[in-house]
Amino acid sequence: MTTFDFAPATGVGSLPGGDAREAAKTATGSFEDFPFLAELPGRGPGADMIGRTVGMLVELYARVEPSGWRIGDRPGRDTKRARSWLGEDLDALEEFTQGYEGQLKVQAVGPWTLAAALELKNGEAALSDPGACRDLTASLTEGLRQHLAEVRRRVPGAEIVLQLDEPSLTAVLRGQVRTASGYRTHRAVDRQVVESALRDVIGVHGGGPVVVHSCAPDVPFNLLRRAGAAAISFDFSLLTERDDDAIGEAVEGGTRLFAGVVPGTDGPLSDPAGSVMGVRTLWRRLGLRPGLLADAVTLTPACGLAGASPEYARRALAHCVRAARSLADNPE
């Protein structure tokens, strides 16, 4: 697996509010060497995580029903709205990245969280139908190919990092995704099938760096590494000692850890050194060299910041940068 050098801090994706220019200004101004394309789910359906990715799909459309996003036959107003908002966000990003050279992160929902969230015409999740899952993966792969090309065109100096959001991945692997009735759960998907679809989608970036993000417990580190993820992004507070071996192997294998150490909703922020105390403790427990820390860890908020106040979101992003500096200056 190719090992990539990542900048020390970045955001996860979502920000509060509905102003694309303000969000782009925050996402680029907070991280001079690793900005990201902001998502603003507060605008409503189509700007949410699932809706944004639905707008990227090729020859597959969905509309909003009371129960959620449902696959339909043609692009309706919900798909058009999702595409329009993405265009607005890209315009704003382009404006604030004139002449920029360096890493730039864009996010989309991965194939399994998408399959768990999108409904078929009968109201059940696409997850219930292996053929629908394959079609969804193929559509997403082609849509991401076009999206990445568009971002390259707009920000030609950027080294694009693709983030796939997979918060439902563990539930898919464990058979914990509920059916439409809520009384049963969908059967667990075979791990090899899960890994193969992820590998296909990760491959769309043509060897470029792909991060897989999940702010759910029990992130399947080993599976994601085998699928080709260059980095794995997670909520640090949800780690348990059960994850130690997988994390140690990931670090030694050159996989970057995107550690979510700053709370995603309003609250007091500790001093920067306090925010990374847990990371240093983990390092000592695993017997890893302290000098490896800055080369192996990128700091982020624990999850998206859509539920935070704008003022807290800006402080949280700035705090990630300061905490990363603390980690680099004093890895012990």
Coordinates of C-alpha atoms in Angstrom, one line a residue:
M1 CA 0.0 0.0 0.0
T2 CA 1.3 3.5 -0.8
T3 CA 2.0 5.6 2.2
F4 CA 0.9 9.3 2.0
D5 CA 2.0 12.3 4.0
F6 CA -1.0 14.0 5.5
A7 CA -1.2 17.5 7.1
P8 CA -1.5 17.5 10.9
A9 CA -5.2 18.7 11.2
T10 CA -8.4 19.1 9.2
G11 CA -12.2 19.1 9.5
V12 CA -14.6 16.2 9.1
G13 CA -17.0 17.7 6.6
S14 CA -20.2 19.3 7.9
L15 CA -20.5 22.8 9.3
P16 CA -23.5 24.8 10.8
G17 CA -25.5 27.4 8.9
G18 CA -26.4 27.7 5.3
D19 CA -24.0 30.2 3.8
A20 CA -21.7 28.5 1.3
R21 CA -19.2 31.4 1.1
E22 CA -19.0 31.7 4.9
A23 CA -18.5 27.9 5.2
A24 CA -15.8 27.9 2.5
K25 CA -14.0 30.8 4.2
T26 CA -14.1 28.9 7.6
A27 CA -12.9 25.5 6.0
T28 CA -10.1 27.1 4.1
G29 CA -9.1 29.7 6.7
S30 CA -8.9 27.3 9.6
F31 CA -6.6 24.8 7.7
E32 CA -4.0 26.5 5.5
D33 CA -2.5 23.2 4.5
F34 CA -5.5 20.8 4.6
P35 CA -8.8 22.6 3.8
F36 CA -12.0 20.7 3.0
L37 CA -15.1 21.1 0.9
A38 CA -17.7 22.1 3.6
E39 CA -21.2 20.4 3.8
L40 CA -24.1 22.4 5.1
P41 CA -26.9 19.9 6.0
G42 CA -28.8 22.7 7.8
R43 CA -30.1 23.9 4.4
G44 CA -32.4 20.9 4.3
P45 CA -32.9 17.7 2.3
G46 CA -30.3 17.5 -0.5
A47 CA -27.7 19.2 1.6
D48 CA -27.6 16.4 4.1
M49 CA -24.9 13.7 3.9
I50 CA -27.1 11.2 2.0
G51 CA -28.7 13.8 -0.2
R52 CA -25.4 15.3 -1.3
T53 CA -24.1 11.9 -2.4
V54 CA -27.4 11.1 -4.1
G55 CA -26.8 14.2 -6.2
M56 CA -23.5 12.7 -7.4
L57 CA -24.9 9.3 -8.5
V58 CA -24.9 8.5 -12.2
E59 CA -28.1 7.1 -13.8
L60 CA -29.6 6.5 -10.4
Y61 CA -32.0 9.0 -8.8
A62 CA -33.8 9.4 -5.5
R63 CA -36.4 11.6 -3.9
V64 CA -37.3 12.5 -0.4
E65 CA -40.2 10.5 1.1
P66 CA -41.5 10.9 4.8
S67 CA -39.4 7.9 5.6
G68 CA -36.2 9.1 3.9
W69 CA -34.5 9.0 0.5
R70 CA -36.1 6.6 -1.9
I71 CA -34.8 5.5 -5.3
G72 CA -37.0 6.7 -8.2
D73 CA -37.0 6.5 -12.0
R74 CA -36.0 10.1 -12.9
P75 CA -34.2 13.1 -11.4
G76 CA -36.8 15.1 -9.5
R77 CA -36.6 18.4 -7.7
D78 CA -34.7 16.8 -4.7
T79 CA -31.9 15.5 -6.9
K80 CA -31.7 18.8 -8.7
R81 CA -31.6 20.7 -5.4
A82 CA -28.8 18.5 -4.2
R83 CA -26.8 19.1 -7.4
S84 CA -27.4 22.8 -7.2
W85 CA -26.2 23.1 -3.6
L86 CA -23.1 21.1 -4.4
G87 CA -22.4 23.5 -7.3
E88 CA -22.8 26.4 -5.0
D89 CA -20.4 24.9 -2.5
L90 CA -17.8 24.2 -5.2
D91 CA -18.1 27.8 -6.5
A92 CA -17.4 29.1 -3.0
L93 CA -14.5 26.7 -2.5
E94 CA -13.0 27.7 -5.9
E95 CA -13.2 31.3 -4.8
F96 CA -11.3 30.8 -1.6
T97 CA -8.6 28.4 -3.1
Q98 CA -7.3 30.6 -5.9
G99 CA -3.6 29.6 -6.4
Y100 CA -3.8 27.0 -3.6
E101 CA -1.4 24.1 -3.8
G102 CA -1.6 21.3 -1.2
Q103 CA -4.0 18.7 0.2
L104 CA -7.8 19.3 -0.2
K105 CA -10.4 17.0 1.2
V106 CA -13.8 16.2 -0.3
Q107 CA -16.4 13.9 1.3
A108 CA -19.0 11.5 0.0
V109 CA -21.0 8.7 1.6
G110 CA -19.6 5.3 1.1
P111 CA -21.5 2.4 -0.6
W112 CA -22.6 0.6 2.5
T113 CA -24.0 3.6 4.5
L114 CA -25.7 4.6 1.2
A115 CA -27.2 1.1 0.8
A116 CA -28.4 1.2 4.4
A117 CA -30.0 4.6 4.0
L118 CA -31.5 4.6 0.5
E119 CA -34.9 2.8 0.1
L120 CA -36.0 0.7 -2.8
K121 CA -39.5 1.3 -4.3
N122 CA -40.9 -1.3 -1.8
G123 CA -39.7 0.8 1.1
E124 CA -37.0 -1.6 2.2
A125 CA -33.3 -0.5 2.3
A126 CA -31.3 -1.1 -0.9
L127 CA -29.1 -3.2 1.5
S128 CA -31.8 -5.9 1.3
D129 CA -31.1 -6.6 -2.4
P130 CA -27.5 -7.6 -3.5
G131 CA -28.3 -6.5 -7.1
A132 CA -29.3 -3.1 -5.9
C133 CA -26.1 -2.9 -3.8
R134 CA -24.0 -3.6 -6.9
D135 CA -25.9 -1.1 -9.0
L136 CA -25.5 1.5 -6.2
T137 CA -21.7 0.9 -5.9
A138 CA -21.3 1.2 -9.7
S139 CA -23.3 4.4 -9.9
L140 CA -21.4 5.9 -6.9
T141 CA -18.0 5.0 -8.4
E142 CA -18.8 6.7 -11.7
G143 CA -20.3 9.7 -9.9
L144 CA -17.2 10.1 -7.8
R145 CA -15.0 9.9 -10.9
Q146 CA -16.9 12.8 -12.3
H147 CA -16.9 14.8 -9.0
L148 CA -13.1 14.4 -8.5
A149 CA -12.5 15.5 -12.1
E150 CA -14.6 18.6 -11.4
V151 CA -12.8 19.5 -8.2
R152 CA -9.4 19.0 -10.1
R153 CA -10.6 21.4 -12.8
R154 CA -11.6 24.0 -10.2
V155 CA -8.6 23.7 -7.9
P156 CA -5.8 22.5 -10.3
G157 CA -3.1 22.8 -7.6
A158 CA -4.8 20.6 -5.1
E159 CA -3.8 17.1 -4.1
I160 CA -7.3 15.7 -3.6
V161 CA -8.0 13.5 -0.6
L162 CA -11.3 11.6 -0.9
Q163 CA -13.1 10.8 2.3
L164 CA -15.8 8.1 2.3
D165 CA -18.3 8.5 5.2
E166 CA -19.3 5.0 6.5
P167 CA -21.0 5.5 9.9
S168 CA -23.3 2.5 9.2
L169 CA -20.6 0.1 8.2
T170 CA -20.3 -1.8 11.5
A171 CA -24.1 -2.2 11.6
V172 CA -24.1 -3.6 8.0
L173 CA -21.4 -6.1 9.0
R174 CA -23.3 -7.2 12.1
G175 CA -26.8 -7.4 10.7
Q176 CA -28.0 -4.5 12.9
V177 CA -29.7 -2.3 10.2
R178 CA -33.4 -2.3 10.9
T179 CA -36.0 -3.3 8.3
A180 CA -38.8 -0.8 7.3
S181 CA -41.2 -2.3 9.9
G182 CA -38.5 -1.8 12.6
Y183 CA -39.3 -5.3 13.9
R184 CA -36.4 -7.2 12.2
T185 CA -33.0 -6.4 11.0
H186 CA -31.4 -7.0 7.6
R187 CA -29.1 -10.0 7.3
A188 CA -25.4 -9.2 7.9
V189 CA -23.5 -8.7 4.6
D190 CA -20.6 -11.0 4.0
R191 CA -17.3 -9.3 4.9
Q192 CA -15.7 -10.1 1.5
V193 CA -18.6 -8.6 -0.4
V194 CA -18.3 -5.4 1.8
E195 CA -14.5 -5.3 1.3
S196 CA -14.8 -5.8 -2.5
A197 CA -17.3 -2.9 -2.9
L198 CA -15.2 -0.6 -0.8
R199 CA -12.1 -1.5 -2.8
D200 CA -14.0 -0.7 -6.1
V201 CA -15.0 2.7 -4.8
I202 CA -11.6 3.5 -3.2
G203 CA -10.0 2.6 -6.6
V204 CA -11.9 5.4 -8.3
H205 CA -9.3 7.8 -6.9
G206 CA -6.6 6.2 -9.1
G207 CA -4.0 5.6 -6.4
G208 CA -4.8 8.9 -4.6
P209 CA -5.3 9.0 -0.9
V210 CA -8.7 7.8 0.4
V211 CA -9.8 8.2 4.1
V212 CA -12.7 6.2 5.4
H213 CA -14.6 8.0 8.2
S214 CA -16.9 6.5 10.8
C215 CA -17.9 8.1 14.1
A216 CA -19.6 4.8 15.3
P217 CA -18.0 2.4 17.8
D218 CA -16.0 -0.7 16.6
V219 CA -14.6 0.7 13.4
P220 CA -13.4 -2.3 11.3
F221 CA -9.8 -1.1 10.9
N222 CA -8.4 -4.3 9.4
L223 CA -11.1 -4.6 6.7
L224 CA -10.7 -0.9 5.7
R225 CA -7.0 -1.3 5.4
R226 CA -7.4 -4.4 3.2
A227 CA -9.8 -2.5 1.0
G228 CA -7.1 0.1 0.4
A229 CA -7.9 3.0 2.8
A230 CA -4.8 5.1 3.2
A231 CA -6.3 6.6 6.4
I232 CA -9.1 5.8 8.9
S233 CA -11.0 8.6 10.6
F234 CA -12.8 7.9 13.9
D235 CA -14.2 9.4 17.1
F236 CA -11.2 8.8 19.5
S237 CA -13.5 8.8 22.6
L238 CA -15.2 5.6 21.3
L239 CA -12.0 3.5 21.1
T240 CA -11.6 0.7 23.6
E241 CA -8.6 -1.5 24.4
R242 CA -10.2 -4.1 22.1
D243 CA -9.1 -1.8 19.2
D244 CA -5.4 -1.7 20.4
D245 CA -4.1 -4.5 18.2
A246 CA -5.8 -3.3 15.1
I247 CA -4.6 0.3 15.7
G248 CA -1.0 -0.9 16.3
E249 CA -1.0 -2.9 13.1
A250 CA -2.5 0.0 11.2
V251 CA 0.2 2.4 12.4
E252 CA 3.0 -0.1 11.7
G253 CA 1.5 -0.8 8.2
G254 CA 1.6 2.9 7.3
T255 CA -2.1 3.7 7.7
R256 CA -2.8 7.2 8.9
L257 CA -5.1 7.7 11.9
F258 CA -7.5 10.7 11.7
A259 CA -8.2 11.0 15.4
G260 CA -11.4 12.9 16.3
V261 CA -10.4 14.4 19.6
V262 CA -12.4 17.7 19.7
P263 CA -16.1 17.4 20.6
G264 CA -18.5 18.1 17.7
T265 CA -21.1 20.0 19.7
D266 CA -20.8 23.1 21.9
G267 CA -19.0 22.8 25.2
P268 CA -15.8 23.9 27.0
L269 CA -12.6 23.1 25.1
S270 CA -9.7 21.8 27.2
D271 CA -6.2 23.2 26.6
P272 CA -4.6 21.8 23.4
A273 CA -2.2 19.5 25.3
G274 CA -5.2 18.1 27.2
S275 CA -7.0 17.3 24.0
V276 CA -4.2 15.0 22.9
M277 CA -3.4 13.4 26.2
G278 CA -5.5 10.3 25.3
V279 CA -3.5 9.9 22.0
R280 CA -0.2 10.0 23.9
T281 CA -1.5 7.5 26.4
L282 CA -2.6 5.1 23.6
W283 CA 0.8 5.5 22.0
R284 CA 2.6 4.5 25.3
R285 CA 0.2 1.5 25.8
L286 CA 0.9 0.3 22.3
G287 CA 4.7 0.7 22.8
L288 CA 5.0 2.9 19.7
R289 CA 7.8 5.4 19.3
P290 CA 6.7 8.9 20.3
G291 CA 8.6 10.3 17.3
L292 CA 6.1 8.4 15.1
L293 CA 3.1 10.4 16.4
A294 CA 3.2 13.4 14.2
D295 CA 3.8 11.2 11.1
A296 CA 0.9 8.9 12.0
V297 CA -1.9 11.1 13.3
T298 CA -4.0 13.9 11.9
L299 CA -6.4 15.6 14.4
T300 CA -10.0 16.4 13.6
P301 CA -13.3 17.0 15.4
A302 CA -14.9 13.8 16.7
C303 CA -17.6 14.1 14.0
G304 CA -19.2 16.7 11.7
L305 CA -19.9 20.1 13.3
A306 CA -23.4 20.6 11.8
G307 CA -25.0 20.5 15.3
A308 CA -22.6 23.1 16.7
S309 CA -23.0 26.9 16.8
P310 CA -21.0 28.7 14.1
E311 CA -18.8 30.3 16.8
Y312 CA -18.0 27.0 18.4
A313 CA -17.3 25.3 15.0
R314 CA -14.7 28.0 14.2
R315 CA -13.1 27.5 17.7
A316 CA -13.1 23.7 17.4
L317 CA -11.3 23.8 14.0
A318 CA -8.7 26.2 15.3
H319 CA -8.3 24.0 18.4
C320 CA -7.5 21.0 16.2
V321 CA -4.6 23.0 14.7
R322 CA -3.3 24.0 18.1
A323 CA -3.6 20.5 19.5
A324 CA -1.7 19.1 16.5
R325 CA 1.1 21.6 17.1
S326 CA 1.2 20.4 20.8
L327 CA 1.5 16.8 19.7
A328 CA 4.3 17.6 17.2
D329 CA 6.2 19.8 19.7
N330 CA 5.8 17.4 22.6
P331 CA 5.1 13.8 21.5
E332 CA 6.1 12.4 25.0

